[in-house]
Amino acid sequence: MISSVAPYIGKYKKYTVIASFLTTLGIVASVVPYFFLYQLIVPLTQHQLPDFKFIAIRVALIFVCEAVYAIAYSRGLAFSHISAYNTLKNIRISLKDRLERQPLGNIKELGTGQIKRVFTDDIDQIELLLAHAIPEGIANLLVPCLVFVAMFVVDWRLALLTLAVIPIGIFAMSMMMKSGMAKMGAFYESAKKMNNTIIEYVNGMEAIKVFNKDGDSFRRFGEAVKAYRDFTLDWYRVCWPWMAVYNSTIPCLALFTLPIGGILVLNGTIALSQLILVLCMSFAVGPAILRALSFGGKIPQLDYKIAELEKMMNGDPVKAGNSNFKGKNYDVEFKNVRFSYKKDLAHGLETSAENDTSNKNNKDFALAKSNPCDNETLHNINLTLKQGTTTALIGESGSGKSTLAKLLVHFYDLDSGAISIGGQDITDMSIEALNNQVSYVAQEQFLFNTTLNENILIGRPNATREEVLDAAHRAQCDEFLERFPKGIDTMAGDSGKQLSGGERQRISLARAILKNAPIIVLDEATAFIDPENEEKMNAAISEIVRDKTVLVIAHRLSSIKKADKICVLKDGNVIAEGKHSTLNKESEEYKKLWKASKAAAEWKI
């Protein structure tokens, strides 16, 4: 466990060493007063009264020791916390870097609640190991060991009587850890589910209110919270009895020493002074041993959290090279592409689908789940997108359209086959190089809680303000920007809540215009079109796709009627491709989709 965290300590390792030394010094200072106390008690047992100077010196030394303990222990904890929190910083940065190298689709399917829990709660728990368990554990175990050696020097029988209590406490602690570990998996699974359910409940509040689903949604919310409560209480219920045993026995190291030692004194086997000395030493180290063993109850939790953390950090990175883009043109080719959602990812998709009321990110999950033995989503796809042309993907939900688009922007790695741009495999170039060639505009675009200007700048961070304003103008943003007193310097709000869905979409289109990538992927980018804004949205899109290689997904077939090529997907296969006029004559599937789309467009209340 410590070895898995050690690489992230770095230059702060010396702070941990200093902390261990200072806390050890503090524990020694807390033990020494009991020897001075012994020196004060022994004369009284011999019917002698120590002189005032003798007493004053011992009392003064006790106060000095207590001061040394307070200063050394607190300074030791200060150093250990400096090391701990800098290590946590390094772990979070490393986790962020490793997540960035993993397929983006896998990250999205982990769930916001789980990622938040790992980045905050689970990593914070490691602070206990770094700031307390290591320095305090070393000190609180080392010093008692030295004291027990001293006990054996005084009298081996009394030392054994003192040590006899410790196996009882260790046995109780081991039973607690064994019982707790059996419940640990279910306990943390319930915590993960509760986190995801709470986030879903908050995010879906609007839909809940509109459709009067308060009861149903709150029922799920309540069930998740109650399940976490029940698992927590169940976990503690099996641990509490053992906790009580070791918490009550470990501090009482004199449990056997006092009565049996008293008998030995009465028999004349040992001297009363020896018994008093051993008792003073046992009183001195009892709290230290309890403190050291108290970390034992936390270790299983830390083990579990670090294992989960390592599992997330050690996920297979997305396949990517280090090369810049070297393609000879901007033709895109899908060659013998096969893809399936892996078993664990499919499970994540299922969980996400169950927890996502809008089901926005799971269009292709139905296909992946339809056959549990063979969840291949795309089957031997061969498709070419010529430079400067627009290719549209159509098909029923679950046909593989969105998956195909996401593979082009490398959300996932392929099972087999290849995707190339200008003859260069996308896995040969760096992620940054690929991102520079492709703009991906999805149905739901995230806006950060900063100015609209800075949100658009994400497309090209080194752009000038004039270029941002021009991109906003070309994306038809002028109308709503004029409503805001601060214009483009208006704050977007949390997740862009200050803007409507169509307005957020136009900001995302402005990003793509500013980026000016040669390849554009539009994944249902016109989903928020309304009659008033349809013309503006189409004008904004025309600015993006001009002279670009375009891959577009749309349910409104009228919007892609003029595409250079339309590909019909069904069950993960391209079953037909061509222009609208050709497909409308030769493809029964296309005719069915066109008829349904036309009926939907003409539908009225």
Coordinates of C-alpha atoms in Angstrom, one line a residue:
M1 CA 0.0 0.0 0.0
I2 CA 2.7 2.4 1.0
S3 CA 4.8 1.4 -2.0
S4 CA 1.9 2.4 -4.3
V5 CA 1.8 5.9 -2.8
A6 CA 5.5 6.4 -2.4
P7 CA 6.3 7.5 -6.0
Y8 CA 4.1 10.5 -5.6
I9 CA 5.8 11.8 -2.4
G10 CA 8.9 13.0 -4.4
K11 CA 10.9 15.8 -2.8
Y12 CA 8.6 15.8 0.2
K13 CA 9.9 12.5 1.4
K14 CA 12.3 14.3 3.7
Y15 CA 9.4 16.0 5.4
T16 CA 7.9 12.6 6.2
V17 CA 11.3 11.5 7.7
I18 CA 11.5 14.7 9.8
A19 CA 7.9 14.2 10.9
S20 CA 8.6 10.6 12.0
F21 CA 11.7 11.7 13.9
L22 CA 9.8 14.6 15.7
T23 CA 6.8 12.5 16.6
T24 CA 9.1 9.8 17.9
L25 CA 10.8 12.4 20.0
G26 CA 7.4 13.6 21.2
I27 CA 6.3 10.1 22.2
V28 CA 9.6 9.6 24.1
A29 CA 9.0 12.9 25.9
S30 CA 5.5 11.7 26.9
V31 CA 6.9 8.5 28.3
V32 CA 9.7 9.9 30.4
P33 CA 7.5 11.6 33.0
Y34 CA 6.3 8.2 34.2
F35 CA 9.9 7.4 35.2
F36 CA 10.0 10.6 37.2
L37 CA 6.7 9.7 38.7
Y38 CA 8.2 6.3 39.7
Q39 CA 11.0 8.1 41.4
L40 CA 8.5 10.1 43.4
I41 CA 6.4 7.1 44.4
V42 CA 9.2 4.6 45.4
P43 CA 10.4 6.6 48.5
L44 CA 6.8 6.8 49.8
T45 CA 6.6 3.0 49.7
Q46 CA 9.7 2.9 51.9
H47 CA 8.1 5.3 54.3
Q48 CA 10.5 8.1 53.2
L49 CA 9.5 11.6 52.3
P50 CA 11.7 13.1 49.5
D51 CA 13.0 16.6 50.1
F52 CA 11.5 19.6 48.5
K53 CA 14.3 20.1 46.0
F54 CA 14.1 16.5 44.8
I55 CA 10.3 16.8 44.3
A56 CA 10.6 20.3 42.6
I57 CA 13.2 19.0 40.1
R58 CA 11.1 16.0 39.1
V59 CA 7.9 18.1 38.7
A60 CA 9.8 20.7 36.7
L61 CA 11.2 17.9 34.4
I62 CA 7.7 16.5 34.0
F63 CA 6.5 19.9 32.7
V64 CA 9.6 20.2 30.5
C65 CA 8.8 16.8 29.0
E66 CA 5.2 17.7 28.4
A67 CA 6.3 20.9 26.7
V68 CA 8.8 18.9 24.5
Y69 CA 6.0 16.4 23.7
A70 CA 3.6 19.2 22.7
I71 CA 6.1 21.1 20.5
A72 CA 7.8 18.0 18.9
Y73 CA 4.5 16.2 18.2
S74 CA 2.7 19.2 16.8
R75 CA 5.7 20.2 14.6
G76 CA 6.0 16.6 13.4
L77 CA 2.4 16.6 12.4
A78 CA 2.9 20.0 10.6
F79 CA 5.7 18.5 8.5
S80 CA 3.7 15.3 7.8
H81 CA 0.8 17.3 6.6
I82 CA 3.0 19.4 4.3
S83 CA 4.2 16.1 2.8
A84 CA 0.7 14.6 2.8
Y85 CA -1.1 17.4 1.0
N86 CA 1.7 17.9 -1.6
T87 CA 1.5 14.2 -2.2
L88 CA -2.2 14.4 -2.7
K89 CA -1.7 17.2 -5.1
N90 CA 0.8 15.0 -7.1
I91 CA -1.7 12.1 -7.1
R92 CA -4.5 14.3 -8.4
I93 CA -2.4 15.7 -11.1
S94 CA -1.1 12.3 -12.1
L95 CA -4.6 10.9 -12.1
K96 CA -5.8 13.8 -14.3
D97 CA -2.9 13.2 -16.7
R98 CA -3.6 9.4 -16.9
L99 CA -7.3 9.9 -17.4
E100 CA -6.6 12.3 -20.2
R101 CA -4.6 9.5 -21.9
Q102 CA -7.4 7.0 -21.6
P103 CA -10.2 6.8 -24.2
L104 CA -12.6 9.7 -23.6
G105 CA -15.6 7.4 -24.0
N106 CA -14.4 5.2 -21.1
I107 CA -14.0 8.3 -18.9
K108 CA -17.5 9.6 -19.6
E109 CA -19.0 6.2 -18.8
L110 CA -17.3 6.1 -15.4
G111 CA -20.0 8.6 -14.2
T112 CA -19.5 12.0 -12.7
G113 CA -20.3 10.8 -9.2
Q114 CA -17.6 8.1 -9.2
I115 CA -14.9 10.4 -10.7
K116 CA -15.8 13.1 -8.1
R117 CA -15.6 10.6 -5.3
V118 CA -12.2 9.4 -6.4
F119 CA -10.7 12.8 -6.9
T120 CA -12.0 14.2 -3.7
D121 CA -13.2 11.7 -1.0
D122 CA -10.9 8.7 -1.8
I123 CA -7.7 10.7 -2.3
D124 CA -8.5 12.8 0.8
Q125 CA -8.6 9.5 2.7
I126 CA -5.0 8.8 1.8
E127 CA -4.1 11.8 3.9
L128 CA -4.7 9.6 7.0
L129 CA -2.0 7.2 5.8
L130 CA 0.5 9.9 4.9
A131 CA 0.0 12.5 7.6
H132 CA -0.8 10.2 10.5
A133 CA -0.4 6.4 10.0
I134 CA 3.2 6.6 8.8
P135 CA 4.8 9.1 11.2
E136 CA 2.6 8.5 14.2
G137 CA 2.5 4.7 13.6
I138 CA 6.2 4.5 13.5
A139 CA 6.6 6.6 16.7
N140 CA 3.8 4.9 18.6
L141 CA 5.2 1.4 17.8
L142 CA 8.9 2.1 18.1
V143 CA 8.8 3.7 21.6
P144 CA 6.6 1.0 23.2
C145 CA 8.9 -1.7 21.8
L146 CA 11.9 0.0 23.6
V147 CA 9.9 0.3 26.8
F148 CA 9.0 -3.4 26.6
V149 CA 12.7 -4.2 26.3
A150 CA 13.2 -2.1 29.5
M151 CA 10.4 -4.1 31.2
F152 CA 12.2 -7.4 30.4
V153 CA 15.4 -5.9 32.0
V154 CA 13.4 -5.1 35.1
D155 CA 11.6 -8.4 35.4
W156 CA 10.7 -10.8 32.6
R157 CA 7.6 -12.2 34.4
L158 CA 6.1 -8.7 34.8
A159 CA 6.9 -7.9 31.1
L160 CA 5.1 -11.1 29.9
L161 CA 2.1 -10.3 32.1
T162 CA 2.0 -6.8 30.5
L163 CA 2.4 -8.2 27.0
A164 CA -0.4 -10.7 27.5
V165 CA -3.1 -8.1 27.0
I166 CA -1.8 -7.1 23.5
P167 CA -2.7 -10.4 21.7
I168 CA -6.3 -10.0 22.9
G169 CA -6.4 -6.6 21.4
I170 CA -4.7 -7.7 18.2
F171 CA -7.1 -10.7 17.8
A172 CA -10.1 -8.3 18.2
M173 CA -8.7 -6.0 15.6
S174 CA -8.0 -8.8 13.2
M175 CA -11.5 -10.1 13.6
M176 CA -12.8 -6.5 13.0
M177 CA -10.7 -6.2 9.8
K178 CA -11.8 -9.6 8.6
S179 CA -15.5 -8.9 9.2
G180 CA -15.2 -5.4 7.7
M181 CA -13.5 -6.5 4.5
A182 CA -16.3 -8.9 3.8
K183 CA -18.7 -6.0 3.7
M184 CA -16.3 -3.5 2.1
G185 CA -17.2 -4.0 -1.5
A186 CA -20.9 -3.6 -1.0
F187 CA -20.3 -0.6 1.2
Y188 CA -18.3 1.3 -1.4
E189 CA -20.6 0.2 -4.3
S190 CA -23.5 1.7 -2.4
A191 CA -21.5 4.9 -1.9
K192 CA -20.8 5.1 -5.6
K193 CA -24.4 4.5 -6.5
M194 CA -25.6 7.2 -4.1
N195 CA -23.1 9.7 -5.5
N196 CA -24.3 9.1 -9.1
T197 CA -28.0 9.2 -8.0
I198 CA -27.6 12.5 -6.1
I199 CA -26.0 14.1 -9.2
E200 CA -28.7 12.7 -11.5
Y201 CA -31.4 14.0 -9.1
V202 CA -30.0 17.5 -9.1
N203 CA -29.3 17.6 -12.8
G204 CA -32.7 16.3 -13.6
M205 CA -34.6 18.6 -11.3
E206 CA -36.3 20.5 -14.2
A207 CA -37.6 17.4 -15.9
I208 CA -38.7 16.1 -12.5
K209 CA -40.8 19.2 -11.8
V210 CA -42.3 19.5 -15.3
F211 CA -43.5 15.9 -15.4
N212 CA -44.5 15.7 -11.8
K213 CA -42.0 12.9 -11.2
D214 CA -41.0 14.1 -7.7
G215 CA -42.3 11.0 -6.1
D216 CA -40.6 8.5 -8.4
S217 CA -37.3 10.4 -8.6
F218 CA -37.3 11.0 -4.8
R219 CA -38.0 7.4 -4.3
R220 CA -34.9 6.4 -6.2
F221 CA -32.9 9.1 -4.4
G222 CA -34.2 7.9 -1.1
E223 CA -33.5 4.3 -1.9
A224 CA -29.9 5.1 -2.8
V225 CA -29.4 7.1 0.4
K226 CA -31.1 4.5 2.5
A227 CA -29.0 1.7 0.9
Y228 CA -25.8 3.6 1.8
R229 CA -27.1 4.1 5.3
D230 CA -28.0 0.4 5.6
F231 CA -24.6 -0.8 4.2
T232 CA -22.8 1.6 6.5
L233 CA -24.6 0.5 9.6
D234 CA -24.2 -3.1 8.5
W235 CA -20.5 -2.6 8.2
Y236 CA -20.2 -0.9 11.6
R237 CA -22.5 -3.5 13.2
V238 CA -20.1 -6.3 12.5
C239 CA -17.1 -4.1 13.6
W240 CA -18.4 -2.4 16.7
P241 CA -18.2 -5.4 19.1
W242 CA -14.5 -6.0 18.1
M243 CA -13.8 -2.3 18.3
A244 CA -15.1 -2.3 21.9
V245 CA -12.9 -5.2 22.8
Y246 CA -9.6 -3.7 21.6
N247 CA -10.4 -0.2 22.7
S248 CA -11.1 -1.4 26.3
T249 CA -8.2 -3.9 26.6
I250 CA -5.2 -2.2 24.9
P251 CA -5.1 0.8 27.3
C252 CA -5.3 -1.6 30.3
L253 CA -1.9 -3.2 29.9
A254 CA -1.9 -3.6 33.7
L255 CA -4.9 -5.9 33.5
F256 CA -2.8 -9.0 34.5
T257 CA 0.3 -7.2 35.8
L258 CA -1.4 -5.5 38.7
P259 CA -3.2 -8.4 40.4
I260 CA -0.6 -11.1 39.6
G261 CA 2.3 -8.8 40.2
G262 CA 0.7 -7.9 43.6
I263 CA 0.7 -11.6 44.5
L264 CA 4.3 -11.9 43.5
V265 CA 5.2 -9.0 45.7
L266 CA 3.4 -10.5 48.7
N267 CA 5.2 -13.8 48.1
G268 CA 8.5 -11.9 48.1
T269 CA 9.2 -13.1 44.5
I270 CA 9.8 -9.5 43.3
A271 CA 10.3 -6.2 44.9
L272 CA 7.5 -3.7 45.2
S273 CA 9.7 -1.1 43.4
Q274 CA 9.9 -3.4 40.4
L275 CA 6.1 -3.7 40.2
I276 CA 5.7 0.1 40.5
L277 CA 8.3 0.7 37.7
V278 CA 6.6 -1.8 35.3
L279 CA 3.2 -0.4 36.1
C280 CA 4.4 3.2 35.4
M281 CA 5.9 2.0 32.1
S282 CA 2.7 0.2 31.1
F283 CA 0.6 3.3 31.9
A284 CA 3.1 5.3 29.8
V285 CA 2.9 3.2 26.6
G286 CA -0.8 2.1 26.7
P287 CA -2.2 5.1 24.9
A288 CA 0.7 5.0 22.3
I289 CA -0.1 1.4 21.5
L290 CA -3.8 2.1 21.2
R291 CA -3.1 5.0 18.9
A292 CA -0.8 2.9 16.7
L293 CA -3.4 0.1 16.5
S294 CA -6.2 2.5 15.8
F295 CA -4.8 3.0 12.4
G296 CA -5.2 -0.7 11.8
G297 CA -9.0 -0.3 11.5
K298 CA -8.5 2.3 8.8
I299 CA -6.0 0.2 6.7
P300 CA -8.6 -2.0 5.0
Q301 CA -10.5 1.1 3.9
L302 CA -7.3 2.7 2.6
D303 CA -6.3 -0.5 0.9
Y304 CA -9.7 -0.6 -0.9
K305 CA -9.5 3.1 -1.9
I306 CA -5.9 2.9 -3.2
A307 CA -6.8 -0.3 -5.1
E308 CA -9.7 1.6 -6.8
L309 CA -7.5 4.5 -7.4
E310 CA -4.8 2.4 -9.0
K311 CA -7.4 0.6 -11.1
M312 CA -8.5 3.9 -12.5
M313 CA -5.0 5.2 -12.9
N314 CA -3.7 2.1 -14.6
G315 CA -6.4 1.8 -17.2
D316 CA -5.1 1.2 -20.7
P317 CA -4.2 4.5 -22.4
V318 CA -5.7 5.3 -25.7
K319 CA -3.4 4.2 -28.6
A320 CA -1.6 7.3 -29.8
G321 CA 1.8 8.1 -31.3
N322 CA 4.0 11.2 -31.0
S323 CA 3.9 12.3 -34.6
N324 CA 2.5 15.5 -36.0
F325 CA -0.1 15.3 -38.8
K326 CA 1.6 14.2 -42.0
G327 CA -1.3 13.3 -44.1
K328 CA -1.2 14.2 -47.8
N329 CA -4.8 15.5 -47.8
Y330 CA -7.9 15.5 -45.6
D331 CA -9.6 12.4 -46.9
V332 CA -10.9 10.3 -44.1
E333 CA -11.0 6.5 -44.5
F334 CA -12.6 3.9 -42.3
K335 CA -11.0 0.5 -43.3
N336 CA -12.4 -2.8 -42.0
V337 CA -13.4 -1.1 -38.8
R338 CA -14.7 -3.3 -36.1
F339 CA -15.6 -2.1 -32.6
S340 CA -17.4 -3.4 -29.5
Y341 CA -18.0 -2.0 -26.1
K342 CA -15.9 -4.1 -23.8
K343 CA -17.7 -6.1 -21.0
D344 CA -16.8 -3.7 -18.2
L345 CA -17.5 -0.7 -20.4
A346 CA -20.9 -2.1 -21.5
H347 CA -21.7 -2.6 -17.9
G348 CA -20.8 1.0 -17.3
L349 CA -22.9 2.1 -20.2
E350 CA -25.9 0.1 -18.8
T351 CA -25.4 1.8 -15.4
S352 CA -25.1 5.1 -17.0
A353 CA -28.2 4.5 -19.1
E354 CA -30.1 3.6 -16.0
N355 CA -28.9 6.7 -14.2
D356 CA -29.4 9.1 -17.2
T357 CA -33.0 10.1 -17.6
S358 CA -32.2 11.9 -20.9
N359 CA -30.2 8.9 -22.2
K360 CA -28.3 11.3 -24.3
N361 CA -25.0 9.5 -24.4
N362 CA -26.2 6.0 -24.9
K363 CA -27.7 5.9 -28.4
D364 CA -25.7 2.9 -29.4
F365 CA -25.9 1.0 -26.2
A366 CA -29.0 -0.9 -27.3
L367 CA -27.0 -2.5 -30.0
A368 CA -24.1 -3.4 -27.6
K369 CA -26.6 -4.9 -25.2
S370 CA -28.8 -6.7 -27.7
N371 CA -26.6 -9.8 -27.8
P372 CA -24.6 -10.4 -24.6
C373 CA -22.5 -13.0 -26.3
D374 CA -21.4 -10.8 -29.2
N375 CA -21.7 -7.1 -28.4
E376 CA -19.9 -5.9 -31.5
T377 CA -21.4 -2.5 -32.4
L378 CA -19.7 -1.9 -35.8
H379 CA -19.0 -4.7 -38.2
N380 CA -16.3 -4.4 -40.8
I381 CA -17.0 -0.8 -41.8
N382 CA -15.4 0.5 -45.0
L383 CA -16.1 4.1 -45.7
T384 CA -14.3 7.0 -47.4
L385 CA -15.0 10.7 -46.8
K386 CA -13.4 12.8 -49.6
Q387 CA -11.8 16.1 -48.8
G388 CA -14.2 19.0 -49.1
T389 CA -17.3 16.8 -49.2
T390 CA -20.2 16.2 -46.8
T391 CA -21.0 12.7 -45.7
A392 CA -24.1 12.1 -43.7
L393 CA -24.8 9.0 -41.5
I394 CA -28.4 8.0 -41.0
G395 CA -30.1 5.1 -39.3
E396 CA -32.3 4.1 -36.5
S397 CA -31.2 4.6 -32.9
G398 CA -28.6 2.0 -32.0
S399 CA -27.4 1.5 -35.6
G400 CA -23.9 2.7 -34.7
K401 CA -23.9 6.3 -36.1
S402 CA -22.6 8.1 -33.0
T403 CA -20.1 5.4 -32.3
L404 CA -18.7 5.7 -35.8
A405 CA -18.4 9.5 -35.3
K406 CA -16.7 9.1 -31.9
L407 CA -14.2 6.7 -33.3
L408 CA -13.0 9.3 -35.7
V409 CA -12.2 11.7 -32.8
H410 CA -10.7 8.8 -31.0
F411 CA -13.1 8.5 -28.1
Y412 CA -12.3 4.7 -28.1
D413 CA -9.7 2.4 -29.6
L414 CA -10.8 0.0 -32.4
D415 CA -11.0 -3.7 -32.0
S416 CA -9.6 -4.1 -35.5
G417 CA -9.2 -2.1 -38.7
A418 CA -7.9 1.4 -39.1
I419 CA -9.1 5.0 -39.5
S420 CA -6.8 7.3 -41.4
I421 CA -6.6 11.0 -42.4
G422 CA -4.8 11.7 -45.6
G423 CA -3.3 8.2 -45.5
Q424 CA -2.0 8.6 -41.9
D425 CA -3.4 6.3 -39.2
I426 CA -4.9 8.4 -36.4
T427 CA -3.2 6.2 -33.9
D428 CA 0.2 7.2 -35.4
M429 CA -0.3 10.9 -34.5
S430 CA -0.5 12.5 -31.1
I431 CA -3.9 13.3 -29.6
E432 CA -3.1 17.0 -29.8
A433 CA -2.2 16.6 -33.5
L434 CA -5.5 14.7 -34.2
N435 CA -7.5 17.3 -32.2
N436 CA -6.0 20.0 -34.4
Q437 CA -7.4 18.3 -37.5
V438 CA -10.9 17.6 -36.3
S439 CA -13.7 19.7 -34.7
Y440 CA -16.4 17.7 -32.9
V441 CA -19.7 19.4 -32.4
A442 CA -22.1 17.3 -30.4
Q443 CA -25.8 17.7 -29.5
E444 CA -25.0 18.8 -26.0
Q445 CA -22.0 21.2 -25.6
F446 CA -20.6 22.1 -22.2
L447 CA -20.0 25.7 -21.3
F448 CA -17.7 26.6 -18.5
N449 CA -18.7 29.1 -15.8
T450 CA -16.7 31.8 -17.3
T451 CA -17.2 34.5 -19.9
L452 CA -18.7 33.7 -23.3
N453 CA -15.5 35.1 -24.8
E454 CA -13.4 32.6 -22.9
N455 CA -15.7 29.8 -23.8
I456 CA -15.3 30.5 -27.5
L457 CA -11.5 30.9 -27.0
I458 CA -11.4 27.2 -26.2
G459 CA -11.5 26.7 -29.9
R460 CA -8.1 28.5 -30.4
P461 CA -6.7 29.9 -27.1
N462 CA -4.2 32.2 -28.9
A463 CA -6.9 34.0 -31.0
T464 CA -7.4 37.7 -30.7
R465 CA -10.6 39.3 -29.4
E466 CA -11.4 40.5 -32.9
E467 CA -11.2 36.9 -34.2
V468 CA -13.5 35.7 -31.3
L469 CA -16.0 38.4 -32.1
D470 CA -15.9 37.5 -35.8
A471 CA -16.4 33.8 -35.0
A472 CA -19.4 34.7 -32.8
H473 CA -20.8 36.9 -35.6
R474 CA -20.4 34.1 -38.2
A475 CA -22.1 31.7 -35.7
Q476 CA -25.2 34.0 -35.5
C477 CA -24.6 34.9 -31.9
D478 CA -25.1 38.6 -32.3
E479 CA -28.8 38.5 -31.6
F480 CA -28.5 37.2 -28.1
L481 CA -25.2 38.8 -27.3
E482 CA -26.8 42.2 -27.8
R483 CA -29.3 41.4 -25.0
F484 CA -26.6 41.1 -22.4
P485 CA -25.2 44.4 -21.0
K486 CA -21.7 42.9 -21.0
G487 CA -22.1 41.3 -24.4
I488 CA -19.5 38.6 -25.1
D489 CA -18.0 39.2 -21.6
T490 CA -21.2 37.9 -20.0
M491 CA -20.7 34.9 -17.6
A492 CA -22.1 31.7 -19.0
G493 CA -23.2 30.4 -15.6
D494 CA -22.9 26.9 -14.3
S495 CA -22.9 24.6 -17.4
G496 CA -24.0 27.6 -19.5
K497 CA -27.4 28.0 -17.7
Q498 CA -27.6 31.7 -18.7
L499 CA -28.2 30.6 -22.3
S500 CA -30.9 28.6 -24.0
G501 CA -30.0 25.3 -25.6
G502 CA -29.9 26.8 -29.1
E503 CA -27.7 29.7 -27.8
R504 CA -25.3 27.3 -26.2
Q505 CA -25.2 25.4 -29.5
R506 CA -24.3 28.5 -31.4
I507 CA -21.5 29.3 -28.9
S508 CA -20.1 25.8 -29.5
L509 CA -20.4 26.5 -33.3
A510 CA -18.4 29.7 -32.8
R511 CA -15.7 27.6 -31.1
A512 CA -15.6 25.3 -34.1
I513 CA -15.4 28.3 -36.5
L514 CA -12.6 29.8 -34.5
K515 CA -10.7 26.5 -34.4
N516 CA -11.0 26.2 -38.2
A517 CA -10.1 22.6 -38.3
P518 CA -10.1 20.9 -41.8
I519 CA -12.4 18.1 -40.7
I520 CA -15.8 18.6 -39.0
V521 CA -17.9 16.1 -37.2
L522 CA -21.5 17.2 -36.4
D523 CA -23.2 14.7 -34.1
E524 CA -26.8 15.9 -34.2
A525 CA -25.6 19.5 -33.8
T526 CA -29.0 20.8 -35.0
A527 CA -30.9 19.1 -32.2
F528 CA -32.0 22.4 -30.6
I529 CA -33.2 24.1 -33.8
D530 CA -36.6 25.8 -33.4
P531 CA -38.5 27.5 -36.3
E532 CA -37.3 30.9 -35.2
N533 CA -33.6 29.9 -35.1
E534 CA -33.4 27.3 -37.9
E535 CA -32.3 29.8 -40.4
K536 CA -29.6 31.2 -38.1
M537 CA -28.4 27.8 -37.1
N538 CA -28.1 26.6 -40.7
A539 CA -26.2 29.8 -41.6
A540 CA -23.8 29.2 -38.7
I541 CA -23.3 25.6 -39.8
S542 CA -22.6 26.7 -43.3
E543 CA -19.8 28.9 -42.0
I544 CA -18.2 25.8 -40.3
V545 CA -18.5 23.3 -43.1
R546 CA -17.3 25.6 -46.0
D547 CA -14.5 23.8 -47.9
K548 CA -14.2 21.2 -45.1
T549 CA -14.4 17.4 -44.9
V550 CA -17.7 16.9 -43.0
L551 CA -19.2 14.0 -41.3
V552 CA -22.8 14.8 -40.1
I553 CA -25.3 12.8 -38.1
A554 CA -28.9 14.0 -38.2
H555 CA -32.4 12.7 -37.5
R556 CA -33.9 15.4 -39.7
L557 CA -33.2 13.9 -43.1
S558 CA -34.3 17.1 -44.8
S559 CA -31.2 18.8 -43.3
I560 CA -28.8 16.4 -45.1
K561 CA -30.7 16.0 -48.3
K562 CA -28.0 17.8 -50.3
A563 CA -25.1 15.9 -48.8
D564 CA -22.5 14.7 -51.2
K565 CA -23.0 11.2 -49.8
I566 CA -25.5 9.6 -47.5
C567 CA -24.7 6.4 -45.7
V568 CA -27.4 4.2 -44.2
L569 CA -26.5 2.2 -41.2
K570 CA -28.4 -0.7 -39.7
D571 CA -27.2 -3.0 -36.9
G572 CA -23.7 -1.7 -37.2
N573 CA -23.4 -2.2 -40.9
V574 CA -23.4 0.2 -43.8
I575 CA -26.2 -1.2 -46.0
A576 CA -26.4 1.6 -48.6
E577 CA -24.7 4.8 -49.6
G578 CA -25.2 7.4 -52.3
K579 CA -27.0 10.7 -52.9
H580 CA -30.6 11.3 -51.8
S581 CA -32.1 10.8 -55.2
T582 CA -30.4 7.5 -55.7
L583 CA -31.1 6.1 -52.2
N584 CA -34.8 7.2 -52.4
K585 CA -35.1 4.9 -55.4
E586 CA -32.9 2.0 -54.5
S587 CA -32.8 1.6 -50.7
E588 CA -35.9 0.4 -48.9
E589 CA -34.4 1.3 -45.5
Y590 CA -33.7 4.8 -46.7
K591 CA -37.2 5.2 -48.1
K592 CA -38.6 4.1 -44.7
L593 CA -36.4 6.6 -42.8
W594 CA -37.2 9.4 -45.2
K595 CA -40.9 8.7 -45.0
A596 CA -40.8 8.7 -41.2
S597 CA -38.7 11.9 -41.1
K598 CA -41.1 13.7 -43.5
A599 CA -44.1 12.7 -41.4
A600 CA -42.4 14.0 -38.3
A601 CA -41.7 17.3 -40.0
E602 CA -45.3 17.7 -41.1
W603 CA -46.8 16.7 -37.8
K604 CA -49.0 19.3 -36.1
I605 CA -51.2 19.5 -33.1

